[in-house]
PDB file of C-alpha atoms and ligand atoms in Angstrom:
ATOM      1  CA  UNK A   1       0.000   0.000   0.000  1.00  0.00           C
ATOM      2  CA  UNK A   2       1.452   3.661  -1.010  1.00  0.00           C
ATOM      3  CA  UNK A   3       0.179   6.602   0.639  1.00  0.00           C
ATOM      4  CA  UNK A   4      -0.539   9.787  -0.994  1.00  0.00           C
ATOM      5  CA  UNK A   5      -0.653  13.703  -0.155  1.00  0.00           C
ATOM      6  CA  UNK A   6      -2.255  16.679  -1.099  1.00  0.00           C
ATOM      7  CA  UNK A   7      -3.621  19.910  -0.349  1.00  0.00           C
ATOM      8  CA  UNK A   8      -6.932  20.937  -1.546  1.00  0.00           C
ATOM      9  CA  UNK A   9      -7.389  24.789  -2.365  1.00  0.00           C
ATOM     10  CA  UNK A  10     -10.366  26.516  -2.502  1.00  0.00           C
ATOM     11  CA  UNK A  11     -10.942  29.051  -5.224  1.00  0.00           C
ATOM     12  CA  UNK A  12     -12.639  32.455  -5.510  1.00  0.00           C
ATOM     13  CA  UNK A  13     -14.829  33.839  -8.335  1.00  0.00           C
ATOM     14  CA  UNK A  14     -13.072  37.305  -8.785  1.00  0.00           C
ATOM     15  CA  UNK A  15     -15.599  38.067 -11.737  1.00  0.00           C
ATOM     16  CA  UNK A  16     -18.616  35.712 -12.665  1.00  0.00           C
ATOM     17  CA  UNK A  17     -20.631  36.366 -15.905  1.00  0.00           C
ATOM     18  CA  UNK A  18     -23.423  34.007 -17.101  1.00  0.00           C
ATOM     19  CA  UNK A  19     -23.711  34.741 -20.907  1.00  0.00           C
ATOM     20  CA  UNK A  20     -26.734  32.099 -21.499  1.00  0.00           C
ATOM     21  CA  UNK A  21     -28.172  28.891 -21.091  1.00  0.00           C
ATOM     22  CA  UNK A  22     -26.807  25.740 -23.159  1.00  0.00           C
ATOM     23  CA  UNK A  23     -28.424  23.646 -24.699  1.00  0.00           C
ATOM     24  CA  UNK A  24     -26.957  20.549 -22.540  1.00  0.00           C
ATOM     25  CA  UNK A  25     -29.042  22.659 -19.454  1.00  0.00           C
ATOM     26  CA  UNK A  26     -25.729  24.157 -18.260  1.00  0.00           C
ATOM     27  CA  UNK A  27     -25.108  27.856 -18.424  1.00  0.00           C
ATOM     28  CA  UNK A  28     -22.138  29.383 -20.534  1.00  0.00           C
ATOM     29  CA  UNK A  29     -20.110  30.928 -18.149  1.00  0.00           C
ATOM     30  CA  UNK A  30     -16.879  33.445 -17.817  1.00  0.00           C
ATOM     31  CA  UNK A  31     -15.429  34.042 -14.824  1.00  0.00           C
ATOM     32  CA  UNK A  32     -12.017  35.397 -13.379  1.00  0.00           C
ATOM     33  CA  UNK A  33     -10.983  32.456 -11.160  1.00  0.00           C
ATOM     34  CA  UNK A  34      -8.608  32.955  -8.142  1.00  0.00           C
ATOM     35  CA  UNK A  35      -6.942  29.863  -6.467  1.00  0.00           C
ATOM     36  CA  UNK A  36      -5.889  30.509  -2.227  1.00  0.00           C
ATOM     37  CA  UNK A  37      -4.575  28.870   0.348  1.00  0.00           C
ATOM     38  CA  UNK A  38      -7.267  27.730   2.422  1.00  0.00           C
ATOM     39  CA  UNK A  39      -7.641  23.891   1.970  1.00  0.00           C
ATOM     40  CA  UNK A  40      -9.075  20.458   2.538  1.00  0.00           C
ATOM     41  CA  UNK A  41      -6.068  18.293   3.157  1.00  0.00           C
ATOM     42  CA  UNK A  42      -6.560  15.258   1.019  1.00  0.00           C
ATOM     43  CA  UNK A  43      -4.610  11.561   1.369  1.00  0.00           C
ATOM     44  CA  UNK A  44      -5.009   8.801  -0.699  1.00  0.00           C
ATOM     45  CA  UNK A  45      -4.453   4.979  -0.169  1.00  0.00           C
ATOM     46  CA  UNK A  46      -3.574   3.344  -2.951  1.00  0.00           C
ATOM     47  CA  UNK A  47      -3.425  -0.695  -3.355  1.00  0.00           C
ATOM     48  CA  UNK A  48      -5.467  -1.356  -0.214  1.00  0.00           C
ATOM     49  CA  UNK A  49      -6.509  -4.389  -1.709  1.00  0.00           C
ATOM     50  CA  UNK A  50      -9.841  -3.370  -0.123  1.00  0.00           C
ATOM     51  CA  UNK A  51     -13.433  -2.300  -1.386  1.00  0.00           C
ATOM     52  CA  UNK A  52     -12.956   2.093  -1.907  1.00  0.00           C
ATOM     53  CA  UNK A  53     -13.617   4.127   1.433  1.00  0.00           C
ATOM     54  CA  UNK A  54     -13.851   7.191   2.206  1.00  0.00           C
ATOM     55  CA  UNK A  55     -13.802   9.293   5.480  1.00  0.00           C
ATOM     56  CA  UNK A  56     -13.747  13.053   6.426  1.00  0.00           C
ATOM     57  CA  UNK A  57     -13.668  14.130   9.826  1.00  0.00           C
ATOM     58  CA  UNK A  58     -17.382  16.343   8.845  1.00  0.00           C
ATOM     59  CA  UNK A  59     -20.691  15.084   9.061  1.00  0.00           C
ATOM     60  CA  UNK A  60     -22.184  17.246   6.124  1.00  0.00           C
ATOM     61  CA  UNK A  61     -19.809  15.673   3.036  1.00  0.00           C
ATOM     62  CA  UNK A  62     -20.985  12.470   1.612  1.00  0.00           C
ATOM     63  CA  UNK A  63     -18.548   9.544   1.821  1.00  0.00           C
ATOM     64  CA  UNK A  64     -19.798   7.115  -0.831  1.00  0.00           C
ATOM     65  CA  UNK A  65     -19.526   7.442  -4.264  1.00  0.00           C
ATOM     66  CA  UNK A  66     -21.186  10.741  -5.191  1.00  0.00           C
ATOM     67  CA  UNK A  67     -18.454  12.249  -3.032  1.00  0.00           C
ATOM     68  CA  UNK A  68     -16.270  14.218  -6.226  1.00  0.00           C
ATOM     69  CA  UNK A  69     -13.050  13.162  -4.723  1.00  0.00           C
ATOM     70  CA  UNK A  70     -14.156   9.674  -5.303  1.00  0.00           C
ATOM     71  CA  UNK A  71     -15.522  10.329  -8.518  1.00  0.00           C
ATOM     72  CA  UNK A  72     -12.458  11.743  -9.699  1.00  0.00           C
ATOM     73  CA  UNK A  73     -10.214   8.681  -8.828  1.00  0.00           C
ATOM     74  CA  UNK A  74     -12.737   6.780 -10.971  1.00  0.00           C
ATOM     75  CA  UNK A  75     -12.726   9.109 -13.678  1.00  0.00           C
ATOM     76  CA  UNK A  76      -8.394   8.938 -13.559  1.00  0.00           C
ATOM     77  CA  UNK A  77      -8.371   5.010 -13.389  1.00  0.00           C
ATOM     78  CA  UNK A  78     -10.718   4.529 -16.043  1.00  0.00           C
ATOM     79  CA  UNK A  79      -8.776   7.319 -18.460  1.00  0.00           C
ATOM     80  CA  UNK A  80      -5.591   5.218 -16.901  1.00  0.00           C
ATOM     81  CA  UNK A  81      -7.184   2.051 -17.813  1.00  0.00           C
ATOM     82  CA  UNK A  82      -5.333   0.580 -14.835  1.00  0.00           C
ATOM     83  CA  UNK A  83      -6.923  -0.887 -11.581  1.00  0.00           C
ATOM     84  CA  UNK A  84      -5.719   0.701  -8.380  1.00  0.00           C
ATOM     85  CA  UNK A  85      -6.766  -2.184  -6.858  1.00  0.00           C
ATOM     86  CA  UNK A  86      -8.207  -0.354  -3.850  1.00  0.00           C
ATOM     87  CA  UNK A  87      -8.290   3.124  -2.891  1.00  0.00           C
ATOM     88  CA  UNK A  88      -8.982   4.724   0.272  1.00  0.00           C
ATOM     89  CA  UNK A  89      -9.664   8.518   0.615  1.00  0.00           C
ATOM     90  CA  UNK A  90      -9.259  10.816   3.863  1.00  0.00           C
ATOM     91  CA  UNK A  91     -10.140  14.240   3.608  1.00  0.00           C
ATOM     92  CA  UNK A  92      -9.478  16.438   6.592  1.00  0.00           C
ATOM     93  CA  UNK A  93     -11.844  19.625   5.723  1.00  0.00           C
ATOM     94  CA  UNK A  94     -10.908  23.281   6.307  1.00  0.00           C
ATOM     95  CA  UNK A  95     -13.050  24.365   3.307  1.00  0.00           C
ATOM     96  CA  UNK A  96     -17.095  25.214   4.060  1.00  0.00           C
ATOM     97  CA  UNK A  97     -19.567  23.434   1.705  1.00  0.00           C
ATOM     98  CA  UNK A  98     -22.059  24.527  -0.272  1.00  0.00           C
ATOM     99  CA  UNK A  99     -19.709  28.361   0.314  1.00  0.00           C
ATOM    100  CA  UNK A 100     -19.291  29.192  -3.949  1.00  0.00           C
ATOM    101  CA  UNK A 101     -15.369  27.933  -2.526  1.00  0.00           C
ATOM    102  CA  UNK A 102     -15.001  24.889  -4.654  1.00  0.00           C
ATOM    103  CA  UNK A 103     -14.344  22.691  -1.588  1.00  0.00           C
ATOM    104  CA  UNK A 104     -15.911  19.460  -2.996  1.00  0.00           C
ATOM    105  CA  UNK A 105     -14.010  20.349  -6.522  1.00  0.00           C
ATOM    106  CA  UNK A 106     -10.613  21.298  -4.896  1.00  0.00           C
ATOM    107  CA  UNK A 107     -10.918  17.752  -3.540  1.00  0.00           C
ATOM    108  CA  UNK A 108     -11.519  15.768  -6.559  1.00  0.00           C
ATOM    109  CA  UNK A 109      -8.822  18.103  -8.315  1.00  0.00           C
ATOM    110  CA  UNK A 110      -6.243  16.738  -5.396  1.00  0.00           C
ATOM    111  CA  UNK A 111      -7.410  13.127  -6.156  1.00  0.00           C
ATOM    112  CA  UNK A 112      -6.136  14.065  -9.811  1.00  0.00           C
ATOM    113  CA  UNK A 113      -2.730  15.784  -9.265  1.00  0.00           C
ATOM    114  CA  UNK A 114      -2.128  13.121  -6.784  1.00  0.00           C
ATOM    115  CA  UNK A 115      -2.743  10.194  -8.881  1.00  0.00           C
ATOM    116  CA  UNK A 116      -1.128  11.365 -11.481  1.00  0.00           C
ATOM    117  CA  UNK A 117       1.713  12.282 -10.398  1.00  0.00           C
ATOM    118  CA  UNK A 118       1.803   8.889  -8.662  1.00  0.00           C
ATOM    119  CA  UNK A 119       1.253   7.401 -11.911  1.00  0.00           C
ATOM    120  CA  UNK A 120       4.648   8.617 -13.865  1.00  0.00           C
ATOM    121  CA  UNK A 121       2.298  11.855 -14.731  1.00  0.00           C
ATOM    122  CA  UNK A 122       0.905  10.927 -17.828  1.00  0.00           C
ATOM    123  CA  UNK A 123      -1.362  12.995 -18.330  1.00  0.00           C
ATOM    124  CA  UNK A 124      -0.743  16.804 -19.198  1.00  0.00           C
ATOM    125  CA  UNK A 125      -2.027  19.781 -17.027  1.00  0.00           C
ATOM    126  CA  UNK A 126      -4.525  20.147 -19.897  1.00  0.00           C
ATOM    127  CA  UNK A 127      -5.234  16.133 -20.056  1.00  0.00           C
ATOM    128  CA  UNK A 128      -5.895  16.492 -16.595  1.00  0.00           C
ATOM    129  CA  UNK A 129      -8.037  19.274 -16.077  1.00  0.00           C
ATOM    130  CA  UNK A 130     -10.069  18.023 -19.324  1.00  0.00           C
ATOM    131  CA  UNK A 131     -10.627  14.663 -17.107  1.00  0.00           C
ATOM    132  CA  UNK A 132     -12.285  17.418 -14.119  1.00  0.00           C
ATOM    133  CA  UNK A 133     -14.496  18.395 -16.535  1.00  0.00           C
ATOM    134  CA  UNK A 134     -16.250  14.885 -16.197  1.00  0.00           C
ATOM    135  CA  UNK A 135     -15.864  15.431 -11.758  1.00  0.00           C
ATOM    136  CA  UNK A 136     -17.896  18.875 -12.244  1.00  0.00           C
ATOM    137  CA  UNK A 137     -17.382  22.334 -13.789  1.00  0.00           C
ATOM    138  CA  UNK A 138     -15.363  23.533 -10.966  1.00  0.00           C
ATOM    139  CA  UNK A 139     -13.007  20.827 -10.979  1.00  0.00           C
ATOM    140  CA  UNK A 140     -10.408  21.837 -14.526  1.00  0.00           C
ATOM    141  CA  UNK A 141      -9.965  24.995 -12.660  1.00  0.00           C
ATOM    142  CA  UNK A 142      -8.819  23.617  -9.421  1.00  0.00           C
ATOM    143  CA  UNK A 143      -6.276  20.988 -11.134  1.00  0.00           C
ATOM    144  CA  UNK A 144      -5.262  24.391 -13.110  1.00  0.00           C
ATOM    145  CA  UNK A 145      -4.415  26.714 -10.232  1.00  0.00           C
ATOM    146  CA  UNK A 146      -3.433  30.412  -9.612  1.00  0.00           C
ATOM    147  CA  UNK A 147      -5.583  33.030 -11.825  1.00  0.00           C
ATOM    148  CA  UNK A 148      -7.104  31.932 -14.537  1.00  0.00           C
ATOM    149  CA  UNK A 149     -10.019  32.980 -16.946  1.00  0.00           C
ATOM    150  CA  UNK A 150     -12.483  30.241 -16.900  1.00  0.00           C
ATOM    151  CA  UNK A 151     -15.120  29.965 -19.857  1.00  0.00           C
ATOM    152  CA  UNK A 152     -17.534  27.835 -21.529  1.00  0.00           C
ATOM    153  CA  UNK A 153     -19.324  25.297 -18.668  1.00  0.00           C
ATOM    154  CA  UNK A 154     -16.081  26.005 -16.555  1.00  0.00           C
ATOM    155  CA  UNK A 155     -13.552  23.893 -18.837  1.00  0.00           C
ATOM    156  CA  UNK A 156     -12.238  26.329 -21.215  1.00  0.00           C
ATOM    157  CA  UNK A 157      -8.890  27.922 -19.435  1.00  0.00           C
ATOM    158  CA  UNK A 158      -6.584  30.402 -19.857  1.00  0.00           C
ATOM    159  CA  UNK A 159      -4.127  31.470 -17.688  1.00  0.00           C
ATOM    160  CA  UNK A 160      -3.759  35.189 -16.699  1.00  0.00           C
ATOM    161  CA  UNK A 161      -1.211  37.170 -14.743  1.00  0.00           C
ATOM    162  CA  UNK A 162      -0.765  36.575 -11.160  1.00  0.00           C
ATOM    163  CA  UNK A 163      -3.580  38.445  -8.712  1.00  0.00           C
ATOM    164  CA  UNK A 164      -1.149  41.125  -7.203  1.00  0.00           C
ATOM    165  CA  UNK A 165      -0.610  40.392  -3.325  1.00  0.00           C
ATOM    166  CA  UNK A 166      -3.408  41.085  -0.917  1.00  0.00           C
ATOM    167  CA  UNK A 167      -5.177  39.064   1.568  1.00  0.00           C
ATOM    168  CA  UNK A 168      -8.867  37.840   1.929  1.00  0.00           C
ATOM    169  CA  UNK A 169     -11.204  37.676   4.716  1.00  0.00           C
ATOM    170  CA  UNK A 170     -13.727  35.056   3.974  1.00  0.00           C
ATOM    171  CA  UNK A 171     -16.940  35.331   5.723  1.00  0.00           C
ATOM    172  CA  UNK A 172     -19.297  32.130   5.402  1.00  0.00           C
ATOM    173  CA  UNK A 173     -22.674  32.863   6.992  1.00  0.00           C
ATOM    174  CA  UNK A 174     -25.739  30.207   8.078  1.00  0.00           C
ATOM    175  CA  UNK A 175     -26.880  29.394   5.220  1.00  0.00           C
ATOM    176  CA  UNK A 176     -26.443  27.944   2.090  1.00  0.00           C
ATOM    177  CA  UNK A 177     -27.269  28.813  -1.464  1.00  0.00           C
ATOM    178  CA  UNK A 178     -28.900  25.922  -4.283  1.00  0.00           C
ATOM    179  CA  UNK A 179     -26.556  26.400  -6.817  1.00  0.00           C
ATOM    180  CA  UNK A 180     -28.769  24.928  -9.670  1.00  0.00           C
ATOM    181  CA  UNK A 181     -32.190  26.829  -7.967  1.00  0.00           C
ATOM    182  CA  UNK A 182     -30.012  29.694  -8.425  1.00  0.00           C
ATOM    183  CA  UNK A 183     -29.030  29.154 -12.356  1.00  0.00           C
ATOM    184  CA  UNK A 184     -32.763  28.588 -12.432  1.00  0.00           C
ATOM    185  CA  UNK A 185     -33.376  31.962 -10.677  1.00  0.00           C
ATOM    186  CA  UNK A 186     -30.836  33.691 -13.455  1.00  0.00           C
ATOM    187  CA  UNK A 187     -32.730  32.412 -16.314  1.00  0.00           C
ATOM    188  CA  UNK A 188     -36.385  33.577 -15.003  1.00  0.00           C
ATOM    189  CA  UNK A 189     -34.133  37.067 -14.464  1.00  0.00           C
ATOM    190  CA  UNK A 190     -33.195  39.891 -16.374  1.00  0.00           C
ATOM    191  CA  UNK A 191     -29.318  39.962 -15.129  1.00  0.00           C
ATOM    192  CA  UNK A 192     -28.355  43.695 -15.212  1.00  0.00           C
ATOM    193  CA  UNK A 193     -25.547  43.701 -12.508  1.00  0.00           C
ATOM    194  CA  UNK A 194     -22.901  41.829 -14.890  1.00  0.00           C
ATOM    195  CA  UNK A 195     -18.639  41.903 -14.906  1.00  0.00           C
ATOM    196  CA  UNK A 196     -16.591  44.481 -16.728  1.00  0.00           C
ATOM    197  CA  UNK A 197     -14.433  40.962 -17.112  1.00  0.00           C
ATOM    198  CA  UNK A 198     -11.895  43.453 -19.770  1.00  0.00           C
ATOM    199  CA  UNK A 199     -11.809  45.702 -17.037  1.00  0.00           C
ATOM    200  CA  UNK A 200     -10.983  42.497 -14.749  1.00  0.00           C
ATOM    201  CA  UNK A 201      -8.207  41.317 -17.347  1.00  0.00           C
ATOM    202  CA  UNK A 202      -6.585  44.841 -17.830  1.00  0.00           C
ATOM    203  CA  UNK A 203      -6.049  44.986 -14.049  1.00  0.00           C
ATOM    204  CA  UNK A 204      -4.447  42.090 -13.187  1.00  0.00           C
ATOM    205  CA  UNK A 205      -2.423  43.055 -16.432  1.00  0.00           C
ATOM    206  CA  UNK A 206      -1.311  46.256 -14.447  1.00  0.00           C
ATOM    207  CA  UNK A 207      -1.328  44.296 -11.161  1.00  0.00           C
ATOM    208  CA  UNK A 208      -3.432  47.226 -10.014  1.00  0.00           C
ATOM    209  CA  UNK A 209      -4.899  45.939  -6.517  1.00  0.00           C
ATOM    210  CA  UNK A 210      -7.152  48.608  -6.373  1.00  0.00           C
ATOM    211  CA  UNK A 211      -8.534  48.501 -10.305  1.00  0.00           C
ATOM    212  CA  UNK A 212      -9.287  44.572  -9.198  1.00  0.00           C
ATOM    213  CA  UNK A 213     -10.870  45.349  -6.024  1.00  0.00           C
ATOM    214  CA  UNK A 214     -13.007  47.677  -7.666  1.00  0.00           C
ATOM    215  CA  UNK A 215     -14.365  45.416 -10.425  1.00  0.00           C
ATOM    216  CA  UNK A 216     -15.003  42.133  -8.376  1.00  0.00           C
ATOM    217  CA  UNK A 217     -18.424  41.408  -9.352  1.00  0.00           C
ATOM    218  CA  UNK A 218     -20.972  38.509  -9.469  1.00  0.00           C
ATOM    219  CA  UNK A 219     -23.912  38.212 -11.673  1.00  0.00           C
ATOM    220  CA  UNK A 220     -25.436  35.561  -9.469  1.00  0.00           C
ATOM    221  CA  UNK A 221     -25.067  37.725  -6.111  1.00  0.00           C
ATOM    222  CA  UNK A 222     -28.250  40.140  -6.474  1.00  0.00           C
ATOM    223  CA  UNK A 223     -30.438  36.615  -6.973  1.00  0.00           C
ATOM    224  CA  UNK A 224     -28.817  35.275  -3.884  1.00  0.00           C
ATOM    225  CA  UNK A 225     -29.432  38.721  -2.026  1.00  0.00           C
ATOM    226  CA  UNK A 226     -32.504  38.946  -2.501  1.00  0.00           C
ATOM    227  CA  UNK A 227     -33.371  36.073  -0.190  1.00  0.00           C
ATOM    228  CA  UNK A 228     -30.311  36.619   2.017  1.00  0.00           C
ATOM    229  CA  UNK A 229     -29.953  39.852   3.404  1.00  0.00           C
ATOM    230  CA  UNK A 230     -26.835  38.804   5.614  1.00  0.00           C
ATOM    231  CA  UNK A 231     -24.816  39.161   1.942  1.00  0.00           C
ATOM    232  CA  UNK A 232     -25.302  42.965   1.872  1.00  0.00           C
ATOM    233  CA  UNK A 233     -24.645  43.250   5.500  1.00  0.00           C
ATOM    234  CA  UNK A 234     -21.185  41.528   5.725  1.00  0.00           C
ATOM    235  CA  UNK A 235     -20.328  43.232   1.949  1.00  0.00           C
ATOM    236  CA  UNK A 236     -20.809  46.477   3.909  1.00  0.00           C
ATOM    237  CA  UNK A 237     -19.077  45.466   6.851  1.00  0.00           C
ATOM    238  CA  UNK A 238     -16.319  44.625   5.907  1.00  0.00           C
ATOM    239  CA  UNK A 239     -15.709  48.013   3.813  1.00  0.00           C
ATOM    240  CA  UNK A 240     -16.397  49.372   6.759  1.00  0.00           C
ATOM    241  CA  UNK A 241     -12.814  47.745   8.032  1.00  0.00           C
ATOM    242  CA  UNK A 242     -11.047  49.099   4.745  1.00  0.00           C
ATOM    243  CA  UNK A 243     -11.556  46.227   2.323  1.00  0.00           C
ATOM    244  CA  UNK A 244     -10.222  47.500  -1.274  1.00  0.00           C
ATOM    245  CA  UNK A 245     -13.551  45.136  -2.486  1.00  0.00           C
ATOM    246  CA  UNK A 246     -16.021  42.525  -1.803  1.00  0.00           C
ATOM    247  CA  UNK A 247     -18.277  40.015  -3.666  1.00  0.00           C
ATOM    248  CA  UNK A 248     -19.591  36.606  -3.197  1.00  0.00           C
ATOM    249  CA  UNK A 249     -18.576  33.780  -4.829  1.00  0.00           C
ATOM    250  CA  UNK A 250     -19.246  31.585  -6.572  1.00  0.00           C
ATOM    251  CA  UNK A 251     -22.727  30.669  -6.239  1.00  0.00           C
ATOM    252  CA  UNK A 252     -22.625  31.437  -2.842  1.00  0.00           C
ATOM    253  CA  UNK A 253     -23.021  31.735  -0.141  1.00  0.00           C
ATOM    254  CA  UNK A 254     -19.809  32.650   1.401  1.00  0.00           C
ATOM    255  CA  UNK A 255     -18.981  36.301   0.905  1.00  0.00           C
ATOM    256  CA  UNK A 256     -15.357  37.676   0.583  1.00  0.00           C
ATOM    257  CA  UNK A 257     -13.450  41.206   0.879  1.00  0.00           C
ATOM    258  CA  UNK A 258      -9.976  42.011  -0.356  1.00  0.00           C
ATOM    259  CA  UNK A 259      -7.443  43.921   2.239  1.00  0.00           C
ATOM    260  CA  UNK A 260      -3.700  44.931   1.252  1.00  0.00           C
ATOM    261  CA  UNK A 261      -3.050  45.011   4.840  1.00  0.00           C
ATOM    262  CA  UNK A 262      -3.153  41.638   6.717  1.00  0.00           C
ATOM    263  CA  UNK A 263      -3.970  43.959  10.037  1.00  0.00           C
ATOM    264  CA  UNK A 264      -7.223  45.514   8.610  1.00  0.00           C
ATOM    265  CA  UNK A 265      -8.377  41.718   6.956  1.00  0.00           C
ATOM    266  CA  UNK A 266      -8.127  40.294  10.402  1.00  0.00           C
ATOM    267  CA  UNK A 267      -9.799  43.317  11.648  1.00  0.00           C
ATOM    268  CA  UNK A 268     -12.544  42.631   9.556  1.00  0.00           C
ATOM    269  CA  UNK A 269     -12.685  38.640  10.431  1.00  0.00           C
ATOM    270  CA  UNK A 270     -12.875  39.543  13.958  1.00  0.00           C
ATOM    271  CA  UNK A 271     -15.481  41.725  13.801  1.00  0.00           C
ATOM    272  CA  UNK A 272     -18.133  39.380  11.920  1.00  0.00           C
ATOM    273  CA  UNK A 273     -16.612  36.045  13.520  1.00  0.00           C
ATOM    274  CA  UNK A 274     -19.271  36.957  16.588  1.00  0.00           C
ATOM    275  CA  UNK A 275     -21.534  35.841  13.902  1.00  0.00           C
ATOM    276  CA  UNK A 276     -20.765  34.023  11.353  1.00  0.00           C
ATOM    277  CA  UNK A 277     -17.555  31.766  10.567  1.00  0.00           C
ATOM    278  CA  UNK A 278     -14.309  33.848   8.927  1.00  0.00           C
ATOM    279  CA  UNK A 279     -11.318  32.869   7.257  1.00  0.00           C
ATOM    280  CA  UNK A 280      -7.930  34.439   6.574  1.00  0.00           C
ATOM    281  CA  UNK A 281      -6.558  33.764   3.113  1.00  0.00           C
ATOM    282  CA  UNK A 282      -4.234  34.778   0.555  1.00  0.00           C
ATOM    283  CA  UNK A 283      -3.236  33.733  -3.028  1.00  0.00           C
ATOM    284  CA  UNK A 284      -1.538  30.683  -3.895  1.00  0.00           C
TER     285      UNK A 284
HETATM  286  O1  C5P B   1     -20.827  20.791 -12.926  1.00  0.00           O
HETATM  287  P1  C5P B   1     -21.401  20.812 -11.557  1.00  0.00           P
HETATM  288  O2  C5P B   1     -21.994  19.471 -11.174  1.00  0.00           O
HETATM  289  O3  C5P B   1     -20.478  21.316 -10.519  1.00  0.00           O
HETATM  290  O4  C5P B   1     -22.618  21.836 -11.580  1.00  0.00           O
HETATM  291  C1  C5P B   1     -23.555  21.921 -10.539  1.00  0.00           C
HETATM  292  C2  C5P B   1     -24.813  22.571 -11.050  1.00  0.00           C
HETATM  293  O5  C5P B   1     -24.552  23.930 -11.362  1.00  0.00           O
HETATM  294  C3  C5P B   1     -25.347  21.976 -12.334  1.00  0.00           C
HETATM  295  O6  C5P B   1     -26.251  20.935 -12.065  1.00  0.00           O
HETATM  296  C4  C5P B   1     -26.038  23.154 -12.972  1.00  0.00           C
HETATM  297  O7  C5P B   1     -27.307  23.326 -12.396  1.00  0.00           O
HETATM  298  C5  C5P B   1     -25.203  24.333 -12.547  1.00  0.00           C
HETATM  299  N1  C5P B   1     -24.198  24.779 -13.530  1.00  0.00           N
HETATM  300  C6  C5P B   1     -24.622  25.387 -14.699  1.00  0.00           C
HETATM  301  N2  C5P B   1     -23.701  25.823 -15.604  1.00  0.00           N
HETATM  302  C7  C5P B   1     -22.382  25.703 -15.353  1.00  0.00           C
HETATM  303  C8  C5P B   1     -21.933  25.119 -14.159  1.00  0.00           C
HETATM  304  C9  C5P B   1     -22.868  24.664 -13.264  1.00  0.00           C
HETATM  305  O8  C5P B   1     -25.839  25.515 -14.947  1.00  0.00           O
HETATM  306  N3  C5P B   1     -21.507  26.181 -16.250  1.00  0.00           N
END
């Protein structure tokens, strides 16, 4: 038996734009995507010569089969066309589900990069995040890492220049957000607070903090707002401690604000943590 590592890392929608329904049911999307530290520590037992397991040390993520971590060793063993013979997953979880953080895709994209590296890598970065897209729409991005523009269902990448330093406070509050009742929501909807994503792309091209702060923007947050008036409330909080900029991401319903000072971010996560749970972040 050989036992793997790796860290899971959440991701942040810095811009999210839905540009229309498909006809497959999923929505074309484009979205500046921003990988960060916080993450799901993810191990991997390979040649158990056991049935698959799974176990997490939380009660909410599912550890049979639907679990995407699991899915994704499936998806790599069958591309392989090699049997592990027996795999065992533990996940230790930092990353909230059902937050718009990818935790559940950062996972499966750890199963990948872990695997295949364990495998001789044969399968390219691209290879690799093309065998995600099979895990979930979230999951290419996570194998891909740092900032990246993320089109089509979630699959189509393209790498962009490094977000400039800063550091995140991550506020997830009591609640949780359907992600497809919400695509549902955006197609009954006439979305008028959209991206300026080539205002996105020229800032991170000038690594101007501020000109990214400024344009972080979510199509799908005035849907989620409208039920959830906590999202305004820590969005406005949290400027009130000096963040640069704030959106949700994702599909919700965590809600994040950028700080160049590490002081003022943990100002910020200390003053909503009474309430709701907080996270300190930065890029990766
Ligand atoms: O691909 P994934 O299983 O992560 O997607 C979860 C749900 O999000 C889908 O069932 C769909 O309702 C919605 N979705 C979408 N268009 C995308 C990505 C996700 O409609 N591009």
């Amino acid at each position: 038996m050989i036992t793997l590592q790796e860290p899971a890392y959440a991701k942040l929608n810095l811009t999210l734009d839905i540009l229309g329904k498909r006809p497959d049911g999923y929505h074309e999307l484009r979205s500046v995507m921003q990988q960060i530290a916080l993450c799901d520590e993810v191990e991997i037992d390979v040649e158990t010569g056991e049935d698959w397991s799974l176990e997490t040390d939380r009660d909410d993520v599912p550890t049979d089969s639907t679990n995407l971590a699991w899915k994704a060793a499936g998806v790599f063993y069958q591309a392989l066309g090699k049997d592990p013979q027996g795999v065992t997953i533990r996940i230790q979880k930092r990353i909230p589900s059902q937050a718009g953080l990818g935790g559940g895709s950062a996972d499966a994209a750890a199963v990948l990069k872990a695997l295949n590296r364990h495998a001789g890598s044969p399968f390219s970065r691209e290879e690799l995040a093309r065998l995600g897209a099979k895990v979930g729409s979230d999951v290419p991005f996570c194998v891909w890492g740092g900032t990246a523009l993320a089109e089509g269902r979630g699959e189509v990448l393209t790498d962009l220049p490094d977000m400039p330093q800063c550091f995140y406070c991550i506020v997830m509050p009591d609640f949780s957000v359907s992600t497809p009742a919400l695509f549902d929501k955006a197609d009954q909807a006439e979305l008028t607070y959209r991206p300026d994503t080539q205002a996105m792309l020229d800032a991170l091209k000038e690594g101007d903090l501020l000109k990214v702060a400024g344009n972080l923007c979510n199509a799908m947050e005035p849907l989620a707002a409208e039920d959830h008036p906590d999202i305004a409330a820590i969005r406005t909080i949290m400027e009130d401690c000096g963040a640069l900029g704030t959106a949700m991401t994702g599909s919700g319903s965590a809600v994040y604000g950028i700080f160049d000072a590490f002081d003022m971010a943990a100002m910020a996560s200390m003053t909503l943590m009474e309430k709701y749970q907080t996270f300190l972040s930065r890029n990766i």
